[in-house]
Coordinates of C-alpha atoms in Angstrom, one line a residue:
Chain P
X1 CA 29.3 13.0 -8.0
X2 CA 28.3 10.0 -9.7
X3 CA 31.8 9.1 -11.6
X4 CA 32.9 6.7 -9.2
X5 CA 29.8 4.6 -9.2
X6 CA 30.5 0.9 -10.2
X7 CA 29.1 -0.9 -13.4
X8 CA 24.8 -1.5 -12.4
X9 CA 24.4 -4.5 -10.5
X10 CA 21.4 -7.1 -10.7
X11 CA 18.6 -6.9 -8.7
X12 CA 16.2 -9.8 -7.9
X13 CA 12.8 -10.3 -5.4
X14 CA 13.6 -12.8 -2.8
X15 CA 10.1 -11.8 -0.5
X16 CA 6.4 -10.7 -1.6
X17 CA 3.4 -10.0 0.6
X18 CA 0.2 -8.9 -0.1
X19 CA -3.4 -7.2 1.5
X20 CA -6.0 -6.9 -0.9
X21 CA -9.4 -7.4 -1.2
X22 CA -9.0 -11.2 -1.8
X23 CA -7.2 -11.6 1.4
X24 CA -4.5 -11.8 3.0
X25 CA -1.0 -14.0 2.0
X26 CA 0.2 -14.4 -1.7
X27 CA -0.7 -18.0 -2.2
X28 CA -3.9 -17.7 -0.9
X29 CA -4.6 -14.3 -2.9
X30 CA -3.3 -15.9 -6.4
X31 CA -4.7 -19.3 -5.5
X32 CA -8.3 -17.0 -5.8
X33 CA -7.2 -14.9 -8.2
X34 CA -6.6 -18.0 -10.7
X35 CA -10.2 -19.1 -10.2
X36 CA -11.9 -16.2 -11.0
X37 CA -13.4 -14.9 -7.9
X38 CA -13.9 -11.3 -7.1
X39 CA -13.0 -9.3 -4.0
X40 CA -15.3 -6.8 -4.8
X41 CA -18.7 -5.7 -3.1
X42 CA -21.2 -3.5 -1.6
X43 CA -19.7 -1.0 1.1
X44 CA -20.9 -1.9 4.2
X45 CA -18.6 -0.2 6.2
X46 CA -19.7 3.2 6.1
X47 CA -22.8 5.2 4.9
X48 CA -22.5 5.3 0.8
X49 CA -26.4 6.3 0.8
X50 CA -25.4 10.1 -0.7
X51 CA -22.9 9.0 -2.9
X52 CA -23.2 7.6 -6.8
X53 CA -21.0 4.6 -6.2
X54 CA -21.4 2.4 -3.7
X55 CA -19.0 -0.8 -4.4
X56 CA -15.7 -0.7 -3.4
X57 CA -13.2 -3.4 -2.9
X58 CA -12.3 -4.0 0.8
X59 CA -9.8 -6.5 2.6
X60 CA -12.2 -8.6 3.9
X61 CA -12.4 -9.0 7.7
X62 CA -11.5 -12.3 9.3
X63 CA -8.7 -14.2 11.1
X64 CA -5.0 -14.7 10.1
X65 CA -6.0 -18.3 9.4
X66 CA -9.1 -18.0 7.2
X67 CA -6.9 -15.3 4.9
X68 CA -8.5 -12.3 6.4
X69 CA -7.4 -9.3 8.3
X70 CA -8.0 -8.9 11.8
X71 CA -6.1 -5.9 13.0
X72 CA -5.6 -7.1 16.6
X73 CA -3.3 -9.8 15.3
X74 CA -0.8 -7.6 13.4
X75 CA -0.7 -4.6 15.4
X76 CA -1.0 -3.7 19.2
X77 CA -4.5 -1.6 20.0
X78 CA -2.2 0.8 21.5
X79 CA 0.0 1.6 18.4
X80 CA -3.4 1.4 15.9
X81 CA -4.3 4.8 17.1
X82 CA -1.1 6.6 15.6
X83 CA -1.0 4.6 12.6
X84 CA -3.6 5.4 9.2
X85 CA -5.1 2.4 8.0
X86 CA -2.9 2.6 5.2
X87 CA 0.2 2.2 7.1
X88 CA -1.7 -0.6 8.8
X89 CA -2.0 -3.2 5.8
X90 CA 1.5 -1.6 4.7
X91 CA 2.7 -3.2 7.9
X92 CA 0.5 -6.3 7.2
X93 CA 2.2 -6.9 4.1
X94 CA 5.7 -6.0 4.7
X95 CA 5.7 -8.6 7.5
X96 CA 4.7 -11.2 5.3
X97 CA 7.3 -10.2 2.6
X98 CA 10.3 -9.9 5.2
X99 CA 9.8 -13.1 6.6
X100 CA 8.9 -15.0 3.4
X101 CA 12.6 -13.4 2.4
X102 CA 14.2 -14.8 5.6
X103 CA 16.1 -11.4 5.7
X104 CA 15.9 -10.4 9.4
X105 CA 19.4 -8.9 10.6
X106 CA 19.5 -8.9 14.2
X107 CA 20.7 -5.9 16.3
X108 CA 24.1 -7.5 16.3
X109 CA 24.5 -6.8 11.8
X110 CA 24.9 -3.4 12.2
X111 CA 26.1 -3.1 8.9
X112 CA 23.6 -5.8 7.4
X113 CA 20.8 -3.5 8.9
X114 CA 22.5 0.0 7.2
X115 CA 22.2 -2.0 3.9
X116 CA 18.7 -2.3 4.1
X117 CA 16.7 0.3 2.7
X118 CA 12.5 0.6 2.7
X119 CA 10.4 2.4 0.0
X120 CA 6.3 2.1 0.4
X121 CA 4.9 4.6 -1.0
X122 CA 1.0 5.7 -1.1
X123 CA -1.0 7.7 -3.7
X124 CA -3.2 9.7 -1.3
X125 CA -2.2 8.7 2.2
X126 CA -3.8 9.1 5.4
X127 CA -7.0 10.8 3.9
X128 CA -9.5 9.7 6.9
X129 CA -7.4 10.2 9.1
X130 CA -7.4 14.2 7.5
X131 CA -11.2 13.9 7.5
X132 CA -11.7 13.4 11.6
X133 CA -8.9 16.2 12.6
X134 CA -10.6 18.2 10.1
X135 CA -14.2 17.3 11.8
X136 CA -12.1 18.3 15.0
X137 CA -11.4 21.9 14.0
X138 CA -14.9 22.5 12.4
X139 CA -16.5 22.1 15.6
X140 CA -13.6 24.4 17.5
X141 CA -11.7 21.4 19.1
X142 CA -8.7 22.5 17.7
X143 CA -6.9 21.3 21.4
X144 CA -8.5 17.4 20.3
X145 CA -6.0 17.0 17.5
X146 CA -4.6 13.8 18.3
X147 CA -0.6 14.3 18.5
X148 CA -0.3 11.3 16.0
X149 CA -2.3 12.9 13.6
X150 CA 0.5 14.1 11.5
X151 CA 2.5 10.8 11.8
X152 CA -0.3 8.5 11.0
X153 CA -1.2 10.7 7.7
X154 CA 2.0 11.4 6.1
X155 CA 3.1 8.9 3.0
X156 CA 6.3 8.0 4.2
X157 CA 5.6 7.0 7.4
X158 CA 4.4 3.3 6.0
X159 CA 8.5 3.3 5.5
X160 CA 9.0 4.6 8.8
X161 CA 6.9 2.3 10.6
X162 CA 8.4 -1.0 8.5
X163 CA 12.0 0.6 9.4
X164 CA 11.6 0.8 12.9
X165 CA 9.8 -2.7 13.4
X166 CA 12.7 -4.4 11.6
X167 CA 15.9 -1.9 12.3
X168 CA 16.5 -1.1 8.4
X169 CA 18.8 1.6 8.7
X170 CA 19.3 1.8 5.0
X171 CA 17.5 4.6 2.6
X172 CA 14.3 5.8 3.8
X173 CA 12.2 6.9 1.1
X174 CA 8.7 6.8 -0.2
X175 CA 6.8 7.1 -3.3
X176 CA 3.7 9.5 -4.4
X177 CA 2.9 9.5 -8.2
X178 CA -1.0 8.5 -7.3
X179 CA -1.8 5.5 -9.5
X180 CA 1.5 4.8 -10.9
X181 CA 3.1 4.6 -7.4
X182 CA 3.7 0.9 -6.9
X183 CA 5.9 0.8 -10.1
X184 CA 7.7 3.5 -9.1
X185 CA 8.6 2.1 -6.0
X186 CA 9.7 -1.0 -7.2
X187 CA 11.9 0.6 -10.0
X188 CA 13.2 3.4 -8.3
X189 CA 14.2 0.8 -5.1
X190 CA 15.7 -1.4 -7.8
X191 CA 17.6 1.1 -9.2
X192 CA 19.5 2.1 -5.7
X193 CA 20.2 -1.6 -5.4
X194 CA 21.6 -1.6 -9.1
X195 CA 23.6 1.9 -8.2
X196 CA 24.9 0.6 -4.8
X197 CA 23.0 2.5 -2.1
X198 CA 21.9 -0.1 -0.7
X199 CA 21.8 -4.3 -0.8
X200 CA 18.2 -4.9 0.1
X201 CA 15.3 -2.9 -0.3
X202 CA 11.6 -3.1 1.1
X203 CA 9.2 -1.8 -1.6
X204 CA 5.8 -1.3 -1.8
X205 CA 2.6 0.3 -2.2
X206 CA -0.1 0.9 0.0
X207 CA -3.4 2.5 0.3
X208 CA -6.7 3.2 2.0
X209 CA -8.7 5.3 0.9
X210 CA -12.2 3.5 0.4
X211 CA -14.2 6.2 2.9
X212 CA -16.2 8.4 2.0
X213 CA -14.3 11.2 1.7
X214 CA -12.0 9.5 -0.9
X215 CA -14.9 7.6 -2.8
X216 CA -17.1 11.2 -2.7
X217 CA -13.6 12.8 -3.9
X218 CA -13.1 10.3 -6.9
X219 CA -17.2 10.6 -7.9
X220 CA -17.0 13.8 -8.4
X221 CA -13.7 13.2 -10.7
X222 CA -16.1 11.3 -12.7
X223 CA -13.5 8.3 -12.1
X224 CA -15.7 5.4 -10.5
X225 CA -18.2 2.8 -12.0
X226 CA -21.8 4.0 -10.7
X227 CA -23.3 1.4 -13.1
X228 CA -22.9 -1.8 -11.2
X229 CA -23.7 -1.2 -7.6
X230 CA -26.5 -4.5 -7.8
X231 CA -23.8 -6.1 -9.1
X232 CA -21.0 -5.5 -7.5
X233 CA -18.6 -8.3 -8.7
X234 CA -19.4 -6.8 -12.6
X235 CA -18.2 -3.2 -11.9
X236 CA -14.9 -3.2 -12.9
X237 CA -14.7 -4.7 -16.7
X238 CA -11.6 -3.8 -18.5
X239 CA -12.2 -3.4 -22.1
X240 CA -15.4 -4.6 -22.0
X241 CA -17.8 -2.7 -24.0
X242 CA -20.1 -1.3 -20.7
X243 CA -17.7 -0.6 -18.3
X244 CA -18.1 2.6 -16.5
X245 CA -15.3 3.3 -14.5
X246 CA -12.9 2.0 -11.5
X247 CA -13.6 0.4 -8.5
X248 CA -12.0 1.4 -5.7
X249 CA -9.9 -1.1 -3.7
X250 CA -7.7 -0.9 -0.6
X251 CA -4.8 -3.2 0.4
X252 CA -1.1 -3.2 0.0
X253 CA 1.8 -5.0 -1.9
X254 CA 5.4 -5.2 -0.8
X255 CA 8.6 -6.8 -2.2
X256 CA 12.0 -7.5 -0.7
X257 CA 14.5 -6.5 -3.8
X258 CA 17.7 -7.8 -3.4
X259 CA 21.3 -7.5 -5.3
X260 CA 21.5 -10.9 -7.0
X261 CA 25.2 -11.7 -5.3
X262 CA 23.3 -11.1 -1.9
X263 CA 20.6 -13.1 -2.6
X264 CA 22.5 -16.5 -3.8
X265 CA 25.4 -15.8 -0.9
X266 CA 22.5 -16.6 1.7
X267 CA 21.1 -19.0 -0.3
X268 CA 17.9 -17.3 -0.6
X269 CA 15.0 -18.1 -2.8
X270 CA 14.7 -16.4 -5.9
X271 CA 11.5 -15.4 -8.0
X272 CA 12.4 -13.7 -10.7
X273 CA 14.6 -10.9 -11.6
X274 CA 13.9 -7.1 -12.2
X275 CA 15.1 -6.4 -15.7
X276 CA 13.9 -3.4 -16.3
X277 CA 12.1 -0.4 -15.8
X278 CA 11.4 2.8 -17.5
X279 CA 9.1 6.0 -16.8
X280 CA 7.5 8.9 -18.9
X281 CA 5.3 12.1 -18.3
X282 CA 2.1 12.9 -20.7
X283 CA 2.8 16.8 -20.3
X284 CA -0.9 17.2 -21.3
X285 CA -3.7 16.9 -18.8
X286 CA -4.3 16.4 -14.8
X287 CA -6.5 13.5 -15.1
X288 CA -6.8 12.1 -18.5
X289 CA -3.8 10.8 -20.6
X290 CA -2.8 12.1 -24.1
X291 CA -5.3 11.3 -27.0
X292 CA -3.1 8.9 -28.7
X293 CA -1.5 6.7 -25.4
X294 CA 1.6 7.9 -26.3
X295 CA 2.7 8.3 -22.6
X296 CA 2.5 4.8 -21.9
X297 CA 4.2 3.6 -24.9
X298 CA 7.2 5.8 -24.4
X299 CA 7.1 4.6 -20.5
X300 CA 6.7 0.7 -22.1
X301 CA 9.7 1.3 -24.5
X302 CA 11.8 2.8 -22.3
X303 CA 11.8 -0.1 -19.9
X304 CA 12.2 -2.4 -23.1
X305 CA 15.4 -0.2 -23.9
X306 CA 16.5 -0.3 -20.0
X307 CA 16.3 -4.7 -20.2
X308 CA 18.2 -4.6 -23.8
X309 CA 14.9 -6.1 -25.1
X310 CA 12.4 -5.6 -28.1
X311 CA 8.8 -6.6 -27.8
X312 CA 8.3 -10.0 -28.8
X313 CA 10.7 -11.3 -26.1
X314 CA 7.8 -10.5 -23.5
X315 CA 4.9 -12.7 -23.2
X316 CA 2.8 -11.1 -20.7
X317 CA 1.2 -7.9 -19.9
X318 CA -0.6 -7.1 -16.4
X319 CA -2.3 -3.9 -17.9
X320 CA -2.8 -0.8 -16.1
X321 CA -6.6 -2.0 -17.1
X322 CA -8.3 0.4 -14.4
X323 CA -11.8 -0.3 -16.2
X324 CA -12.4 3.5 -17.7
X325 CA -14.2 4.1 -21.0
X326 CA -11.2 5.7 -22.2
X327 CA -7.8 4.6 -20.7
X328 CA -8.3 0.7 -21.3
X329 CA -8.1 1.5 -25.1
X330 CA -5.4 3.5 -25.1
X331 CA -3.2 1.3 -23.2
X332 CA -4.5 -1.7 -25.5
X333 CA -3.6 0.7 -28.5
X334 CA -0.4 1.8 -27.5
X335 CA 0.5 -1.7 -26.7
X336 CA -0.8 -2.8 -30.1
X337 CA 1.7 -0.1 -31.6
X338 CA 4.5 -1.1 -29.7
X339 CA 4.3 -4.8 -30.5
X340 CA 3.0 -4.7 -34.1
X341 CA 3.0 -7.9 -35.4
X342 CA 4.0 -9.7 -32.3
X343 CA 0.9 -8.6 -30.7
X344 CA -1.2 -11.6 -31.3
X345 CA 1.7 -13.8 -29.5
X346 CA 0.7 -11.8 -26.3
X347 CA -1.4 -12.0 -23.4
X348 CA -2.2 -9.1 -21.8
X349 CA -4.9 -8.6 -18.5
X350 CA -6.3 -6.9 -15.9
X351 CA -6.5 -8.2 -12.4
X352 CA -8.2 -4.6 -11.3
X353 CA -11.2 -6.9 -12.5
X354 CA -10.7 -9.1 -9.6
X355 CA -9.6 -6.7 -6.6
X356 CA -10.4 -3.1 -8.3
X357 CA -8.1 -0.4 -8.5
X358 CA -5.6 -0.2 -5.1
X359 CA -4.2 3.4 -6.1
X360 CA -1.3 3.7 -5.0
X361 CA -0.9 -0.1 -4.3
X362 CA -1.6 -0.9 -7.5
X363 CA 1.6 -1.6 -9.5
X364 CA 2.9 -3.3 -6.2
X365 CA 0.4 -6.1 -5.8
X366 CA 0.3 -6.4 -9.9
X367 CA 4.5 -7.0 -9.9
X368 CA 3.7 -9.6 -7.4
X369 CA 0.9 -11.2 -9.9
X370 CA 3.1 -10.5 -12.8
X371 CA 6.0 -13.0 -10.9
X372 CA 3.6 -15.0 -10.1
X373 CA 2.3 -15.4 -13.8
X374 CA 5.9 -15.9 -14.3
X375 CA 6.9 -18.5 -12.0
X376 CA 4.1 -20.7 -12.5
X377 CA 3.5 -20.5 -16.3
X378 CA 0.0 -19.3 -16.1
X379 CA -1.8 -16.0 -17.0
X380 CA -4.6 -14.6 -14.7
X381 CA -7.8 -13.6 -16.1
X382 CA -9.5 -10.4 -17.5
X383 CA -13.0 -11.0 -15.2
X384 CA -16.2 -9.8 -16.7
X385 CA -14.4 -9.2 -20.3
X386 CA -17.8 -10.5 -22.2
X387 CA -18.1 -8.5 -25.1
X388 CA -14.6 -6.2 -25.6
X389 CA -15.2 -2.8 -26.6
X390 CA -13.1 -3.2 -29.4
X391 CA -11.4 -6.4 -31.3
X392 CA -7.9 -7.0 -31.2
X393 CA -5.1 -9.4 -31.9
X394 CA -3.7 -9.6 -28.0
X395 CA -5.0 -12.6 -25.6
X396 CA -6.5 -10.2 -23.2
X397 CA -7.3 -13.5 -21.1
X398 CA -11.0 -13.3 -20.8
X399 CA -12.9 -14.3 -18.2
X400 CA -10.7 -17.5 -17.5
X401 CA -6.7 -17.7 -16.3
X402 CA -4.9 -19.3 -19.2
X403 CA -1.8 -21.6 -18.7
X404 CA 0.8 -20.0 -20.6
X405 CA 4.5 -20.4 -21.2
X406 CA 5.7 -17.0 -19.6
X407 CA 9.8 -16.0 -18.9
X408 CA 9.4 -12.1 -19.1
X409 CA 6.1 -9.7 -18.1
X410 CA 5.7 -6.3 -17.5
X411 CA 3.5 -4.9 -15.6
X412 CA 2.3 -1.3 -16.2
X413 CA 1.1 1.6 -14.0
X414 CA -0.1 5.1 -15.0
X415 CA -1.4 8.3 -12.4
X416 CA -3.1 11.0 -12.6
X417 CA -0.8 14.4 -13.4
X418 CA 0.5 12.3 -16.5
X419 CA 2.9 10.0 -15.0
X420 CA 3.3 6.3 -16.4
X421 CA 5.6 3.7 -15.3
X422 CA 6.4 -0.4 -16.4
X423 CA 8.7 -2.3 -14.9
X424 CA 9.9 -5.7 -16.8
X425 CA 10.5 -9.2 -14.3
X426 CA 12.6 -12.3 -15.7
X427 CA 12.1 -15.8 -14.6
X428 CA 15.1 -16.4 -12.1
X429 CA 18.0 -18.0 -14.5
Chain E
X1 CA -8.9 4.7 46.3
X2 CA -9.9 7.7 44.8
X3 CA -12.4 7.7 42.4
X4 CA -10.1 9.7 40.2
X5 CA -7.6 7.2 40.6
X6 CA -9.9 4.7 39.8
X7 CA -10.6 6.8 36.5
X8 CA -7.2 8.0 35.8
X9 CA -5.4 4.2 36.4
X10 CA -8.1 3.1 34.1
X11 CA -7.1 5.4 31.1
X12 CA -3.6 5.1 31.1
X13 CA -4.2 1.1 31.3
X14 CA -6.0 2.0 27.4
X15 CA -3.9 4.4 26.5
X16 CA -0.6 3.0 27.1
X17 CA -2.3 -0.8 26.6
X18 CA 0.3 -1.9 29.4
X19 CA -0.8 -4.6 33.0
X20 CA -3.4 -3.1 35.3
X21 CA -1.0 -4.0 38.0
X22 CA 1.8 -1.9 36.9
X23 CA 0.0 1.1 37.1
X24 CA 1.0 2.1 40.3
X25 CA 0.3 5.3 42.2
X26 CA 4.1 5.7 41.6
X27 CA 4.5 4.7 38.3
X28 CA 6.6 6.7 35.7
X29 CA 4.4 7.3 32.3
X30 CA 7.7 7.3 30.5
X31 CA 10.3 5.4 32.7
X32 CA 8.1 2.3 33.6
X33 CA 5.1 2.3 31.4
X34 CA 6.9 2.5 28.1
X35 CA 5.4 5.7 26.6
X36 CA 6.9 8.5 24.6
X37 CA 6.4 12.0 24.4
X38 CA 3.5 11.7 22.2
X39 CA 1.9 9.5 24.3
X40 CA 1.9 11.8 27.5
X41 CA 0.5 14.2 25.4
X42 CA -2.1 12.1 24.2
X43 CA -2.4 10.8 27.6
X44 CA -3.1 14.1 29.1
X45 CA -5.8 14.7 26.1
X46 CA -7.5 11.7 27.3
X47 CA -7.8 13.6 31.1
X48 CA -8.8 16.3 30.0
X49 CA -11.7 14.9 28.2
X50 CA -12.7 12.8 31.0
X51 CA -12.3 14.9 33.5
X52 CA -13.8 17.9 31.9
X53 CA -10.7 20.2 32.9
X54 CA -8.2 21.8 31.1
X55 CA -4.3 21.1 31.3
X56 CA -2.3 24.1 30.0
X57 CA 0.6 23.4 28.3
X58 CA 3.1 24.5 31.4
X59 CA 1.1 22.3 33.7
X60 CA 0.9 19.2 31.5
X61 CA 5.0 19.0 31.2
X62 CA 4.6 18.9 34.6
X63 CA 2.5 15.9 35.1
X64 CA 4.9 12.7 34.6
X65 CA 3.2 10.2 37.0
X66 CA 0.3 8.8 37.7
X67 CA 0.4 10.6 41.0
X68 CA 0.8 13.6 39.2
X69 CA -2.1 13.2 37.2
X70 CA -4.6 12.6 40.5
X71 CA -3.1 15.3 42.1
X72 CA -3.8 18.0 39.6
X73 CA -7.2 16.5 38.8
X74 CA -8.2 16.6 42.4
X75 CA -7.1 20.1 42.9
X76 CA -8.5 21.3 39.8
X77 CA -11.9 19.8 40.7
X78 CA -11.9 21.6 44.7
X79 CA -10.6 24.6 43.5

């Protein structure tokens, strides 16, 4: 089956778009990001009266031209209906990626179009969307059941959608390892770029699920910060000695991969280069990762081995960071083990301290900050870090971005159910 | 014009989000408005509602114009 594949080919981003609770647009979204504000805040949006936490990070609300999300101006009212909001921003997103990327084959490339794959995946999906059929049924209206329901809740239909708006006829495929998802996405799509399925690729993460059944579902996981809600922009503190938990975020990141030959043949521009990629399981627990990190240094190492490199040739981090008593050090020590002496040469942070914890979108808007990092020398901060939880020899970029000469990052993702992903960008040669 | 017309003009015009005017007595939900299968079924949801009647399956399939739409209202509401 796969003897007659040719050697791997390279694979490099050429598009990036982003929704998240900083905005909309990449520039504008860094541009913040590098100043230290915070998309996080009090939930307005819904009651959060009965439940423990009650910030949340949410794309703001707005026009196209102030940075913010008005629905109306991405998306007919007509087509809204049969469409989760997480499809919604996925939709948001990928259009800014695709036509940052300049790759738009018309009806007339055929075979352009059959080489363009999309994979945006979600860690929960259309979860509202669940909640209001389910409402539906309680109350006998079983006939009310909206024929979209099923389309606008399933994962892959973010895919679906972005394939049908552009006419990407290429693999259709979509990601669900909850918070490791927006790795996985980007590596796997990669990876049928390096193995030939397809030439392009639209990958992505996307998710929505800051409502209250998904913040009431993650309370009672004991997974979300409860300690902050006066202080919304302090909840989520990575590493720092009183944080309490995640913050939940919403929003979405997508990437146009492309084979390297592709890109330059078009004369595309070029961000960096996807060098590597590797992935592990934990075997061990549904929510909590193994004791001793050793799931995310085997998922760290692997992607090392995948990009031929050792440690020291990296010089930034974007941490999985989510802000939890527990997992922050275990990354940080499992890094620390991995890097050994060339730890204090690194700088490692957590932009979840700026936009929360996307789920799902996670590891795709945190590629996109770890390119960005790349391409213009500069590490983004590690808000609310005051007093770390524990010392150690890595930069963890404290409450201020940090210029920094940067040619290689990785950018790491783990979910629940034990999965763990990094992937490994290059500056473009 | 009806007032079930009226009412029935007025929820495709949402439902379909297409011009007022082309929502003709005549009109095709699927040949001239642009709407799928989904969205007749959807559409015929939305009568039902309004209109406080119910549609069986057999009868909706049926109901491919807006003229259909009056016409089964209307008779459902004498009968």
């Amino acid at each position: 089956m796969f003897v007659h594949l040719e050697a791997p080919r390279r694979v490099v981003v050429t598009g990036m778009g982003i929704a998240c609770p900083l905005g909309l647009g990449v520039e504008n979204v860094w541009k913040r990001m590098l100043a230290g504000e915070s998309g996080l805040a009090a939930i307005q949006s819904f009651d959060v009266s009965n439940l423990p936490a009650k910030i949340a990070g949410q794309v703001p609300v707005g026009t196209k031209a102030e940075g913010k999300l008005d629905i109306n101006e991405w998306i007919p009212v007509k087509d809204q209906k049969k469409m989760d909001r997480f499809i919604q921003l996925a939709l948001v997103a990928a259009q800014e990626a695709v036509e940052d990327s300049g790759w738009m084959p018309g009806p007339d490339q055929e075979e352009e179009r059959c080489r363009t794959g999309v994979m945006i995946g979600s860690g929960i999906g259309g979860l509202p969307t669940i909640y209001e059929a389910s409402l539906l049924i309680a109350q006998g209206k079983q006939r009310r059941i909206s024929p979209f329901f099923i389309p606008s809740a399933l994962i892959n239909l973010a895919s679906g959608h972005v394939s049908i708006k552009y006419g990407f006829k290429g693999p259709n495929h979509a990601v669900v390892t909850a918070c490791a998802t927006g790795v996985h996405a980007l590596g796997d799509a990669a990876r049928l770029i390096a193995l030939g399925d397809a030439d392009v690729m639209v990958a992505g993460g996307a998710e929505a699920a800051v409502a209250e059944i998904g913040m009431a579902g993650f309370c009672a996981s004991r997974a979300l910060s409860t300690a902050f809600n006066d202080a919304p922009t302090k909840g989520s503190r990575p590493w720092d000695k009183d944080r309490d938990g995640f913050v939940m975020g919403e929003g979405a990141g997508v990437v146009v991969l492309e084979e390297l030959e592709h890109a330059k043949a078009r004369g595309a521009k070029i961000y960096a280069e996807v060098i590597g990629y590797g992935m592990s399981g934990d075997a061990y627990h549904i929510t909590a990762p193994t004791e001793d990190g050793d799931g995310a240094f085997r998922a760290m190492r692997a992607a090392l081995r995948s990009a031929g490199l050792s440690p020291a040739e990296i010089q930034y981090v974007n941490a999985h960071g989510t802000s939890t008593p527990m997992g922050d050090d275990l990354e940080l020590q499992a890094v620390e083990r991995l890097w050994g002496d060339e730890a204090k040469n690194l700088a490692m942070s957590s932009t979840k301290s700026a936009i929360g914890h996307l789920l799902g979108a996670a590891g795709a808007v945190e590629g996109i900050f770890s390119i960005l990092a790349i391409r213009d020398s500069v590490a983004p901060p590690t808000l609310n870090l005051e007093s770390p939880s524990r010392e150690s020899p890595i930069d963890r970029v404290a409450l201020e971005a940090q210029p920094r000469k940067i040619d290689i990052a990785l950018s790491n993702s783990f979910g629940f159910g034990g999965t763990n992903a990094s992937i490994i960008f290059k500056k473009a040669a | 014009m009806s007032d079930t017309a009226d009412k029935v003009k007025k929820i495709v015009v949402e439902h379909l989000g297409v011009e007022e005017s082309k929502v003709t007595t005549e009109a095709s939900f699927i040949d001239d408005l642009g709407a799928d299968s989904l969205d007749t079924v959807e559409l015929v949801m939305a009568f039902e509602e309004a209109f406080g009647v119910e549609i069986p399956d057999d009868a909706a399939e049926k109901i491919t114009t807006v003229k259909d739409a009056i016409d089964y209202i209307e008779k459902q509401k004498s009968a």
